[in-house]
Short mmCIF file of C-alpha atoms in Angstrom, two decimals:
data_model
loop_
_atom_site.label_atom_id
_atom_site.label_comp_id
_atom_site.label_asym_id
_atom_site.label_seq_id
_atom_site.Cartn_x
_atom_site.Cartn_y
_atom_site.Cartn_z
CA MET A 15 -0.14 -0.13 0.23
CA ARG A 16 1.59 3.34 -1.32
CA PRO A 17 0.67 7.05 0.38
CA LEU A 18 -0.67 9.36 -1.96
CA GLY A 19 -0.19 12.57 0.35
CA PRO A 20 3.98 13.44 0.68
CA ASP A 21 3.29 13.56 3.97
CA HIS A 22 3.73 10.07 5.56
CA ARG A 23 6.85 8.58 7.39
CA GLU A 24 5.28 5.74 8.47
CA ALA A 25 4.35 2.06 7.07
CA GLY A 26 1.10 1.76 6.05
CA TRP A 27 0.52 -1.31 8.37
CA ARG A 28 0.80 0.75 11.67
CA TYR A 29 -2.22 2.48 9.67
CA LEU A 30 -4.57 -0.28 9.58
CA LEU A 31 -3.77 -2.09 13.55
CA ALA A 32 -4.01 1.71 14.99
CA GLY A 33 -7.65 1.54 13.49
CA ALA A 34 -8.52 -1.71 14.59
CA LEU A 35 -6.57 -0.95 18.30
CA MET A 36 -9.05 2.58 18.91
CA VAL A 37 -12.37 1.30 17.02
CA GLY A 38 -12.31 -2.53 18.45
CA GLY A 39 -10.54 -2.16 21.34
CA PRO A 40 -12.67 -0.78 23.38
CA VAL A 41 -15.37 -3.27 22.11
CA TRP A 42 -13.34 -6.76 23.41
CA GLN A 43 -12.45 -4.11 27.06
CA TYR A 44 -15.80 -3.91 26.67
CA LEU A 45 -17.59 -7.74 26.86
CA TYR A 46 -13.37 -9.20 28.46
CA THR A 47 -13.19 -6.39 31.88
CA ASN A 48 -17.30 -6.97 32.09
CA HIS A 49 -17.40 -11.81 32.14
CA TYR A 50 -19.55 -11.98 29.31
CA PRO A 51 -19.66 -15.76 28.45
CA PHE A 52 -16.45 -15.98 26.08
CA ALA A 53 -18.28 -19.25 24.90
CA ARG A 54 -20.79 -17.56 22.75
CA LEU A 55 -19.52 -16.46 19.03
CA GLU A 56 -20.74 -12.84 19.24
CA ALA A 57 -18.01 -12.09 22.33
CA PHE A 58 -15.19 -12.75 19.47
CA LEU A 59 -17.24 -11.10 15.52
CA LEU A 60 -18.35 -7.74 17.39
CA PRO A 61 -14.88 -6.47 18.81
CA GLY A 62 -14.01 -7.89 15.11
CA ALA A 63 -16.58 -5.85 13.71
CA ALA A 64 -15.52 -2.95 15.22
CA ALA A 65 -12.26 -3.71 13.97
CA LEU A 66 -12.78 -4.29 10.49
CA ILE A 67 -14.39 -0.47 10.78
CA GLY A 68 -11.23 1.19 12.17
CA VAL A 69 -9.17 -0.70 9.39
CA ALA A 70 -10.77 0.25 7.13
CA VAL A 71 -10.82 3.87 7.75
CA GLY A 72 -7.71 3.57 9.05
CA ALA A 73 -6.64 2.07 5.23
CA ALA A 74 -8.63 5.95 4.03
CA ALA A 75 -6.43 8.30 6.14
CA PHE A 76 -3.39 6.22 5.09
CA ARG A 77 -3.81 6.42 1.58
CA ALA A 78 -5.61 10.22 1.41
CA GLY A 79 -2.71 11.49 3.56
CA GLY A 80 -2.62 15.82 3.52
CA ALA A 81 -5.45 17.16 5.35
CA VAL A 82 -8.01 14.27 4.33
CA GLY A 83 -5.57 11.57 6.23
CA THR A 84 -5.14 14.25 9.43
CA VAL A 85 -9.02 14.76 9.34
CA LEU A 86 -10.49 10.95 9.00
CA PHE A 87 -7.56 9.38 11.74
CA GLY A 88 -8.70 12.38 14.09
CA GLY A 89 -11.92 10.59 13.39
CA LEU A 90 -10.88 7.15 14.51
CA LEU A 91 -9.09 9.07 18.05
CA PHE A 92 -12.65 10.70 18.42
CA ALA A 93 -14.36 7.14 18.31
CA PHE A 94 -12.03 6.22 20.52
CA ALA A 95 -12.45 8.68 23.28
CA ASP A 96 -16.07 8.48 22.23
CA LEU A 97 -16.16 4.70 22.56
CA GLN A 98 -13.97 4.17 25.64
CA PHE A 99 -14.26 7.43 28.03
CA ASP A 100 -16.57 9.50 29.58
CA LEU A 101 -15.49 13.10 28.33
CA GLU A 102 -18.83 14.22 27.03
CA ARG A 103 -20.31 14.84 29.89
CA ARG A 104 -17.69 17.56 31.06
CA VAL A 105 -16.49 19.07 27.95
CA TYR A 106 -18.83 19.50 24.67
CA THR A 107 -18.65 16.52 21.73
CA ALA A 108 -17.25 19.50 19.10
CA ALA A 109 -14.48 20.25 21.37
CA ILE A 110 -13.69 17.01 22.01
CA LEU A 111 -13.77 15.82 17.33
CA VAL A 112 -11.84 19.73 17.36
CA LEU A 113 -8.66 18.52 19.55
CA CYS A 114 -8.78 15.14 17.93
CA ILE A 115 -8.21 16.80 14.55
CA GLY A 116 -5.71 18.72 16.18
CA LEU A 117 -4.01 16.20 17.62
CA SER A 118 -3.77 14.28 14.38
CA ALA A 119 -2.44 16.68 12.18
CA LEU A 120 0.59 17.19 15.75
CA LEU A 121 1.96 14.12 15.73
CA ARG A 122 1.05 13.72 11.02
CA ARG A 123 4.50 11.85 11.27
CA HIS A 124 4.41 8.95 13.90
CA ARG A 125 0.42 9.47 14.90
CA ALA A 126 -0.32 6.00 14.27
CA ALA A 127 2.89 4.31 15.47
CA LEU A 128 2.26 6.74 18.83
CA ALA A 129 -1.87 5.07 18.60
CA CYS A 130 -0.04 1.54 18.29
CA LEU A 131 2.44 1.36 21.23
CA THR A 132 0.27 4.20 23.77
CA LEU A 133 -3.04 2.03 22.89
CA GLY A 134 -0.94 -1.50 23.22
CA ALA A 135 0.14 -0.87 26.48
CA PHE A 136 -3.14 0.86 27.72
CA TYR A 137 -4.94 -2.67 26.68
CA ALA A 138 -2.63 -5.14 28.01
CA VAL A 139 -2.60 -3.59 31.56
CA GLY A 140 -5.64 -4.51 31.31
CA VAL A 141 -5.52 -8.37 30.63
CA MET A 142 -5.52 -8.73 34.56
CA ARG A 143 -9.51 -8.13 34.46
CA PRO A 144 -10.57 -8.39 38.78
CA PRO A 145 -12.83 -11.17 39.27
CA LEU A 146 -16.41 -10.28 39.10
CA VAL A 147 -17.06 -10.48 42.97
CA PRO A 148 -14.40 -11.26 45.60
CA SER A 149 -14.29 -14.75 47.09
CA ALA A 150 -17.15 -14.70 50.26
CA PRO A 151 -15.75 -16.46 52.75
CA THR A 152 -17.11 -19.74 53.64
CA HIS A 153 -16.69 -22.66 56.49
CA GLY A 154 -15.41 -25.28 53.96
CA GLY A 155 -16.49 -27.91 56.66
CA GLU A 156 -17.43 -31.37 55.92
CA ALA A 157 -20.90 -31.82 54.48
CA THR A 158 -23.64 -33.42 56.36
CA ALA A 159 -24.91 -36.49 54.96
CA ARG A 160 -29.12 -36.42 54.55
CA ASN A 161 -29.74 -39.32 56.46
CA GLY A 162 -33.42 -38.68 55.13
CA GLU A 163 -34.73 -35.20 56.21
CA PRO A 164 -35.16 -33.36 53.45
CA ILE A 165 -33.22 -30.24 51.43
CA LEU A 166 -35.07 -26.44 51.63
CA VAL A 167 -35.20 -24.91 48.45
CA HIS A 168 -35.67 -20.94 48.98
CA ILE A 169 -36.25 -19.18 46.05
CA ILE A 170 -36.99 -15.26 45.44
CA LEU A 171 -38.61 -13.85 42.23
CA ASP A 172 -37.58 -10.42 41.87
CA GLU A 173 -40.60 -8.44 40.71
CA GLN A 174 -43.01 -10.89 40.67
CA TRP A 175 -47.06 -9.71 40.28
CA GLY A 176 -48.70 -11.99 43.04
CA ILE A 177 -51.94 -13.59 41.66
CA GLY A 178 -54.83 -12.14 43.10
CA GLY A 179 -52.49 -9.09 42.06
CA LEU A 180 -52.66 -10.04 38.58
CA ARG A 181 -56.64 -11.11 38.52
CA ALA A 182 -57.10 -6.86 40.02
CA ALA A 183 -55.34 -5.72 36.67
CA GLY A 184 -57.20 -7.59 34.51
CA ASP A 185 -54.39 -10.06 33.89
CA THR A 186 -56.62 -12.93 34.80
CA ALA A 187 -55.07 -15.97 32.54
CA THR A 188 -51.78 -15.21 33.70
CA ALA A 189 -53.03 -15.36 37.27
CA THR A 190 -54.97 -18.85 36.13
CA PHE A 191 -51.88 -20.52 35.25
CA LEU A 192 -50.09 -19.28 38.33
CA THR A 193 -52.51 -21.24 40.30
CA ALA A 194 -52.38 -23.98 38.70
CA PHE A 195 -48.31 -24.12 37.96
CA TYR A 196 -47.70 -24.36 41.93
CA LEU A 197 -51.80 -27.13 42.72
CA GLU A 198 -49.91 -29.64 39.33
CA ARG A 199 -46.59 -29.71 41.42
CA GLY A 200 -47.84 -30.17 45.29
CA PHE A 201 -47.51 -26.48 46.40
CA GLU A 202 -49.44 -24.68 48.93
CA VAL A 203 -50.81 -21.37 46.86
CA TYR A 204 -51.19 -18.35 48.39
CA ASP A 205 -53.26 -16.35 45.58
CA ALA A 206 -53.84 -12.47 48.35
CA ALA A 207 -50.01 -12.84 49.41
CA TYR A 208 -47.82 -9.53 49.42
CA SER A 209 -45.36 -8.01 50.99
CA ARG A 210 -44.83 -5.46 53.44
CA PHE A 211 -42.17 -3.90 51.66
CA VAL A 212 -42.32 -2.00 47.74
CA LEU A 213 -38.24 -1.53 47.71
CA THR A 214 -35.92 -5.45 47.60
CA SER A 215 -33.17 -3.81 50.23
CA GLU A 216 -35.79 -3.40 52.41
CA SER A 217 -37.70 -6.68 51.60
CA VAL A 218 -35.42 -9.01 51.70
CA PRO A 219 -33.71 -7.57 54.26
CA ALA A 220 -36.69 -8.11 56.21
CA THR A 221 -37.39 -11.76 55.31
CA LEU A 222 -33.93 -12.20 56.54
CA SER A 223 -34.22 -10.99 59.90
CA LEU A 224 -37.16 -13.64 61.37
CA GLY A 225 -38.90 -10.11 63.51
CA GLN A 226 -35.08 -8.81 63.85
CA PRO A 227 -33.43 -5.04 62.85
CA ALA A 228 -32.58 -6.01 59.47
CA ASP A 229 -29.05 -5.31 59.00
CA TYR A 230 -28.52 -4.16 55.47
CA LYS A 231 -25.57 -2.26 54.78
CA ALA A 232 -25.92 -0.42 51.50
CA HIS A 233 -22.31 0.48 49.52
CA LYS A 234 -20.99 2.94 47.46
CA GLY A 235 -17.86 3.15 44.89
CA ALA A 236 -15.36 0.71 44.77
CA SER A 237 -17.50 -2.56 46.36
CA PRO A 238 -19.52 -4.86 43.22
CA TYR A 239 -22.51 -4.85 45.88
CA VAL A 240 -25.56 -2.32 45.62
CA GLY A 241 -26.04 -3.50 49.13
CA SER A 242 -25.00 -6.36 51.93
CA LEU A 243 -26.42 -8.08 54.37
CA ARG A 244 -23.81 -8.30 57.71
CA THR A 245 -26.15 -10.59 59.94
CA ASN A 246 -28.15 -13.24 58.34
CA PRO A 247 -30.58 -14.80 61.20
CA TYR A 248 -32.52 -16.90 58.68
CA PHE A 249 -29.12 -18.50 57.82
CA LYS A 250 -27.60 -18.86 61.26
CA GLY A 251 -31.06 -20.36 62.07
CA LEU A 252 -30.69 -22.49 59.16
CA ALA A 253 -26.91 -23.45 59.85
CA GLY A 254 -28.34 -24.46 64.01
CA LEU A 255 -30.89 -26.92 62.19
CA GLY A 256 -28.08 -29.05 60.10
CA TYR A 257 -28.62 -27.22 57.23
CA GLN A 258 -24.86 -26.23 54.90
CA ILE A 259 -26.09 -23.27 52.96
CA GLU A 260 -25.28 -22.93 49.30
CA VAL A 261 -26.37 -19.32 47.61
CA PHE A 262 -26.95 -18.01 44.46
CA GLN A 263 -27.72 -14.51 43.80
CA THR A 264 -26.92 -11.46 42.10
CA THR A 265 -24.59 -8.06 43.09
CA TYR A 266 -27.17 -5.81 43.66
CA LEU A 267 -27.73 -7.84 47.00
CA ASP A 268 -24.89 -10.06 49.11
CA PHE A 269 -25.74 -12.56 51.25
CA CYS A 270 -22.68 -14.39 51.20
CA SER A 271 -20.82 -12.61 53.68
CA ALA A 272 -22.65 -12.12 56.56
CA VAL A 273 -20.83 -12.36 59.73
CA ASP A 274 -22.26 -14.94 61.40
CA ALA A 275 -23.84 -17.21 59.05
CA PRO A 276 -20.99 -18.75 57.15
CA VAL A 277 -21.75 -20.70 53.47
CA ALA A 278 -20.58 -23.80 51.91
CA GLY A 279 -21.18 -22.56 48.56
CA CYS A 280 -21.69 -18.73 46.36
CA HIS A 281 -22.92 -18.52 43.21
CA THR A 282 -22.62 -14.63 42.30
CA VAL A 283 -23.89 -13.22 38.75
CA SER A 284 -24.45 -9.33 37.62
CA GLY A 285 -27.03 -7.71 38.48
CA ASN A 286 -27.44 -4.99 34.70
CA SER A 287 -24.21 -5.91 32.66
CA ILE A 288 -23.76 -7.07 28.90
CA ALA A 289 -22.65 -10.31 30.49
CA ASN A 290 -26.50 -11.26 31.05
CA ILE A 291 -26.67 -11.03 26.81
CA GLY A 292 -24.58 -14.06 26.63
CA TYR A 293 -27.07 -16.00 29.24
CA LEU A 294 -29.79 -15.40 26.81
CA GLY A 295 -30.99 -18.15 24.00
CA GLY A 296 -31.39 -17.38 20.21
CA SER A 297 -29.02 -17.07 17.74
CA TRP A 298 -25.98 -15.26 18.02
CA THR A 299 -26.74 -13.17 15.49
CA THR A 300 -29.59 -11.65 18.21
CA ARG A 301 -26.71 -11.52 20.74
CA ALA A 302 -24.70 -9.61 18.87
CA MET A 303 -27.80 -6.89 17.96
CA LEU A 304 -28.23 -6.63 22.05
CA ALA A 305 -24.74 -7.00 22.94
CA GLY A 306 -23.97 -3.76 21.07
CA ARG A 307 -26.87 -1.18 21.43
CA TYR A 308 -26.22 -1.90 25.26
CA PHE A 309 -22.53 -0.79 24.45
CA LEU A 310 -23.71 1.85 22.73
CA ASN A 311 -25.71 3.13 24.09
CA LEU A 312 -23.72 2.65 27.33
CA ASN A 313 -20.76 4.56 25.85
CA SER A 314 -21.87 6.58 23.27
CA HIS A 315 -23.10 9.86 23.55
CA ILE A 316 -23.26 10.28 19.43
CA TYR A 317 -25.00 6.80 19.14
CA THR A 318 -27.44 8.17 22.38
CA LYS A 319 -27.88 11.05 20.51
CA LEU A 320 -28.65 9.57 17.34
CA HIS A 321 -30.44 6.77 18.52
CA PRO A 322 -32.25 8.69 21.86
CA GLU A 323 -35.25 5.70 21.31
CA SER A 324 -33.22 2.58 21.92
CA ARG A 325 -32.15 3.42 25.41
CA ALA A 326 -34.12 0.54 26.21
CA PHE A 327 -31.45 -1.94 25.75
CA ARG A 328 -28.98 -0.09 28.45
CA ARG A 329 -29.80 -2.49 30.90
CA SER A 330 -30.14 -6.58 30.95
CA ILE A 331 -30.85 -8.44 33.39
CA THR A 332 -32.77 -11.77 32.30
CA GLY A 333 -29.98 -13.50 31.32
CA GLY A 334 -28.49 -12.98 34.85
CA GLY A 335 -31.72 -14.67 35.84
CA LEU A 336 -32.35 -17.75 34.14
CA ALA A 337 -28.10 -18.86 33.94
CA SER A 338 -28.19 -18.73 38.24
CA ALA A 339 -31.56 -20.55 37.35
CA LYS A 340 -29.32 -22.57 35.40
CA LEU A 341 -26.86 -23.04 37.98
CA LEU A 342 -29.61 -23.79 41.19
CA GLU A 343 -30.67 -26.85 39.07
CA VAL A 344 -27.29 -28.28 38.72
CA ALA A 345 -26.14 -27.56 42.13
CA ILE A 346 -29.56 -29.32 43.16
CA GLN A 347 -28.56 -32.76 40.88
CA GLU A 348 -25.65 -32.70 42.20
CA HIS A 349 -25.61 -33.12 45.72
CA PRO A 350 -28.66 -35.60 46.56
CA ASP A 351 -27.08 -37.11 49.22
CA GLU A 352 -26.04 -33.97 51.37
CA LYS A 353 -28.44 -31.87 53.70
CA THR A 354 -28.11 -28.34 51.95
CA ALA A 355 -29.95 -25.46 52.24
CA TYR A 356 -30.31 -23.69 48.71
CA PHE A 357 -30.80 -20.24 48.68
CA ALA A 358 -31.87 -18.30 45.56
CA HIS A 359 -32.44 -15.18 44.66
CA LEU A 360 -33.85 -15.00 40.53
CA LEU A 361 -33.40 -11.62 38.97
CA LEU A 362 -36.60 -12.63 37.38
CA PRO A 363 -39.36 -11.71 36.44
CA HIS A 364 -37.24 -8.37 36.62
CA ARG A 365 -37.97 -5.96 33.80
CA PRO A 366 -36.45 -4.69 31.23
CA ILE A 367 -39.10 -6.73 29.77
CA ASP A 368 -36.10 -9.11 28.01
CA VAL A 369 -37.56 -12.50 26.50
CA ASP A 370 -40.76 -13.55 25.58
CA ALA A 371 -43.36 -17.02 27.08
CA GLU A 372 -40.93 -19.25 25.83
CA CYS A 373 -37.82 -16.89 26.66
CA ARG A 374 -36.82 -15.59 23.09
CA PRO A 375 -34.81 -12.86 23.46
CA LEU A 376 -36.99 -9.42 22.36
CA VAL A 377 -35.38 -7.59 19.59
CA ASP A 378 -38.00 -4.61 19.23
CA PRO A 379 -37.19 -1.44 21.24
CA ARG A 380 -41.63 -0.85 21.82
CA ASP A 381 -41.20 -4.89 23.50
CA ARG A 382 -38.15 -4.04 26.12
CA MET A 383 -40.31 -2.77 28.49
CA HIS A 384 -38.16 -0.96 31.14
CA TYR A 385 -40.62 2.12 32.70
CA ASP A 386 -42.89 1.90 35.34
CA TYR A 387 -46.14 2.87 33.71
CA ALA A 388 -47.87 1.29 30.14
CA GLU A 389 -48.52 5.20 28.61
CA ALA A 390 -44.79 5.94 28.62
CA ARG A 391 -43.42 5.57 24.24
CA GLY A 392 -48.00 5.37 23.82
CA ARG A 393 -47.64 1.57 24.80
CA SER A 394 -52.20 0.25 25.69
CA TRP A 395 -52.47 -0.87 29.27
CA PRO A 396 -52.95 -4.38 27.33
CA ARG A 397 -49.97 -4.72 26.12
CA ALA A 398 -47.96 -3.97 29.11
CA LEU A 399 -49.20 -6.71 30.73
CA ALA A 400 -49.48 -9.33 27.84
CA LEU A 401 -45.15 -8.15 27.97
CA GLU A 402 -45.54 -8.78 31.68
CA ALA A 403 -47.22 -11.89 31.62
CA GLY A 404 -44.60 -13.43 29.10
CA GLN A 405 -41.60 -12.89 31.08
CA ILE A 406 -43.38 -14.28 34.62
CA ARG A 407 -44.16 -17.55 31.76
CA CYS A 408 -40.64 -17.67 30.74
CA THR A 409 -39.48 -17.59 34.87
CA HIS A 410 -41.99 -20.09 35.28
CA HIS A 411 -40.65 -22.13 33.10
CA VAL A 412 -37.14 -22.16 34.34
CA LEU A 413 -38.69 -23.08 37.58
CA SER A 414 -40.14 -26.19 36.41
CA ASP A 415 -36.90 -27.43 34.76
CA ILE A 416 -35.68 -26.62 39.40
CA ILE A 417 -38.32 -28.16 40.21
CA ASP A 418 -38.25 -31.39 38.36
CA ALA A 419 -34.93 -31.13 39.54
CA ILE A 420 -36.00 -31.62 43.04
CA ASP A 421 -38.40 -34.52 41.67
CA ARG A 422 -35.68 -36.92 39.80
CA SER A 423 -32.92 -35.90 42.97
CA VAL A 424 -34.39 -35.91 46.25
CA GLY A 425 -38.84 -37.02 45.27
CA ARG A 426 -41.43 -34.65 46.39
CA ASP A 427 -41.62 -35.40 49.04
CA GLY A 428 -37.53 -35.02 50.24
CA ALA A 429 -37.26 -31.18 49.48
CA ILE A 430 -38.64 -28.34 51.36
CA VAL A 431 -39.61 -25.96 48.59
CA ILE A 432 -40.06 -22.12 49.58
CA VAL A 433 -41.03 -19.44 46.47
CA HIS A 434 -41.89 -16.23 47.22
CA GLY A 435 -41.07 -12.23 45.53
CA ASP A 436 -39.52 -9.89 46.98
CA HIS A 437 -42.55 -7.19 46.48
CA GLY A 438 -44.63 -6.77 43.68
CA ALA A 439 -44.22 -6.01 39.24
CA ARG A 440 -44.21 -2.17 40.53
CA LEU A 441 -46.01 -2.09 37.05
CA HIS A 442 -48.90 0.57 36.43
CA ASP A 443 -51.49 1.37 34.34
CA THR A 444 -50.85 5.03 34.46
CA GLN A 445 -47.55 7.18 35.76
CA PRO A 446 -47.93 6.49 39.82
CA VAL A 447 -47.20 9.34 42.07
CA SER A 448 -44.65 9.87 43.88
CA GLY A 449 -44.08 10.39 47.32
CA GLY A 450 -44.51 8.01 49.80
CA LEU A 451 -47.28 5.32 51.04
CA SER A 452 -50.77 7.42 51.96
CA GLN A 453 -49.97 8.64 48.51
CA LEU A 454 -50.90 5.15 47.15
CA ASN A 455 -54.13 4.01 45.18
CA ALA A 456 -55.92 1.01 45.58
CA ARG A 457 -54.48 0.36 42.15
CA GLN A 458 -51.28 1.21 42.86
CA LEU A 459 -50.98 -0.74 46.11
CA ASN A 460 -51.70 -3.42 43.96
CA ALA A 461 -49.38 -3.17 41.51
CA SER A 462 -46.45 -2.64 43.96
CA PHE A 463 -46.50 -5.00 47.26
CA SER A 464 -49.23 -8.26 45.27
CA THR A 465 -45.98 -10.63 45.39
CA ILE A 466 -46.02 -14.80 44.81
CA LEU A 467 -45.84 -16.97 47.96
CA ALA A 468 -46.33 -21.01 47.44
CA VAL A 469 -45.00 -23.97 49.75
CA ARG A 470 -44.56 -26.96 49.47
CA ARG A 471 -44.03 -29.37 52.50
CA PRO A 472 -43.55 -32.99 52.18
CA GLY A 473 -46.67 -35.31 53.58
CA ILE A 474 -48.81 -31.68 52.92
CA PRO A 475 -51.19 -31.55 49.83
CA ALA A 476 -51.45 -29.39 47.34
CA ALA A 477 -53.87 -26.06 47.80
CA GLU A 478 -55.60 -22.65 47.53
CA HIS A 479 -55.02 -20.23 50.12
CA LEU A 480 -57.09 -16.89 49.91
CA GLU A 481 -56.79 -14.54 52.72
CA PRO A 482 -54.66 -11.60 52.77
CA ILE A 483 -50.61 -13.02 54.01
CA PRO A 484 -47.49 -10.87 54.62
CA VAL A 485 -44.54 -13.16 52.92
CA GLN A 486 -42.30 -12.49 55.27
CA ASP A 487 -44.19 -12.97 57.93
CA PHE A 488 -44.98 -16.17 57.37
CA VAL A 489 -41.58 -16.93 56.00
CA TRP A 490 -40.54 -16.71 59.48
CA GLU A 491 -43.62 -18.01 61.35
CA LEU A 492 -42.45 -21.05 58.43
CA PHE A 493 -39.11 -20.91 60.05
CA HIS A 494 -39.76 -20.84 63.78
CA THR A 495 -42.20 -24.56 63.32
CA ASP A 496 -38.65 -25.85 61.79
CA PHE A 497 -40.87 -26.01 57.75
CA THR A 498 -43.22 -28.16 59.35
CA GLY A 499 -46.15 -27.26 61.33
CA THR A 500 -48.63 -25.08 60.63
CA VAL A 501 -48.27 -21.64 59.77
CA GLU A 502 -51.75 -19.20 61.16
CA GLY A 503 -52.79 -15.99 61.44
CA PRO A 504 -53.81 -13.73 62.19
CA TRP A 505 -51.98 -11.22 60.58
CA ALA A 506 -51.46 -7.21 61.00
CA HIS A 507 -52.62 -5.73 57.99
CA TYR A 508 -49.76 -3.13 57.07
CA LEU A 509 -47.11 -1.73 54.91
CA ARG A 510 -44.14 0.00 55.45
CA GLN A 511 -41.11 2.84 53.73
CA ALA A 512 -37.86 3.48 55.72
CA THR A 513 -36.97 5.94 52.86
CA ALA A 514 -40.53 7.65 52.22
CA THR A 515 -40.13 11.28 51.45
CA GLU A 516 -42.28 12.38 53.88
CA PRO A 517 -41.64 12.09 57.16
CA GLY A 518 -43.64 9.94 59.29
CA ASP A 519 -45.32 8.30 56.00
CA THR A 520 -42.54 5.07 56.25
CA LEU A 521 -46.38 3.20 58.00
CA ARG A 522 -50.03 2.42 56.62
CA ARG A 523 -52.57 0.06 57.85
CA LEU A 524 -54.16 -1.00 55.01
CA GLY A 525 -57.94 -2.22 55.35
CA ALA A 526 -60.46 -4.61 52.96
CA GLU A 527 -60.37 -1.34 50.53
CA ASP A 528 -56.54 -1.11 50.15
CA MET A 529 -56.41 -4.55 49.50
CA LEU A 530 -57.62 -4.89 45.22
CA TRP A 531 -55.79 -8.27 45.46
CA VAL A 532 -57.81 -9.85 48.29
CA SER A 533 -61.18 -9.68 46.81
CA ASN A 534 -60.32 -10.38 42.42
CA HIS A 535 -60.72 -14.96 42.76
CA GLU A 536 -62.81 -16.31 40.66
#
């Protein structure tokens, strides 16, 4: 390759390599540092395609030379700055472009070599990537033989709407599906269950506190977790019953570092991450499109200005939930003779809506619902309910696989299985009024607090219960019976919110008119 301009002192291959590093490098580094599963073909094709674009522009810059070559190479520098850094938050985009072209002109005789050396060193440093999360402390003791005692499988579904709540919202079909799902598999199912809390950071710690003050710590800065439990009375109690504890969690909430309850195993997946796209099904081309949009939405200011409608692709959660569920399924089958308590917090069917009822990825931005209310983006309420229902059915498809694994490994009466939500779906037909508990109307209460609760225990037949039951209190009482006794009220019906925006608006007592999830059974 021979340059057309008079200002070159470098070989053409340097321009090709520089272009590949400046455009393909940011894509590769982002996938690599975020632990994208490299068993997937798109993990190599995406950075490869980006690198080829850079090679083409680098070749054009070399052949053109002169002012055109300077502008083209400056464009490569600008692409690198746009994809790799977040300079646009502090500097005008036009100023960054002018700076990149100016730098290209200033260093024109050795710009390709300097780019290769600088970026080569920059990416070489990143080869030693940190783990997704630090290793959790484990007790390292020998497993206890089960000797006919049941294992425990405790699954928390995130943003899972309750059966009565779905009926109240108008989705009788999904409510009927859920009732049949649990009854056919031998569960006691509680149609009118609800959470006392609307936030995971309050709901789950309260559930595991067994009635004691929850010891939750929110993290900022360098921690990979959004929050963690410093003590865990529930896990401590399970250990006292002779269980070793296996945890399946996300980076949203860490259960494994509690000082009073060391676990035997800790399996963590990312909360919101590009890596979760790699765990979705479908073709590699679909995942490549989703991963490419995710990367550009989070890393390119130019792309988001040109494609504001694609911001629905900047969150991906479902794939991590599916991956965690699969890990749980495998773990149950690997150690059927050990007295193990499997605890899983699955971000399913948590929004955004990533999949349909068959767990196939959704690619239309209009389907990838991520707002809390249906009218956003002109979506109708029936359409919003249908999308939510699809992800609920996908969630229960993988839950069915877990229950089947339990039944194959230890039998129907060889396990105690608890499934409940942390709070409601938080999906509203109109934009909710912000504020404390007192500001929510009955439909908003229904969307925020109605959740799933189903339990299967040895020797206890399937049944459908219609009375309203607070999930947190139910789990406490179930634990105190060693999971074998009758759990019954009376229950006081109220909601709590520690993070209320209005002082004093932290408690709301519920009357019959507030609990739409009770009065909609058919």
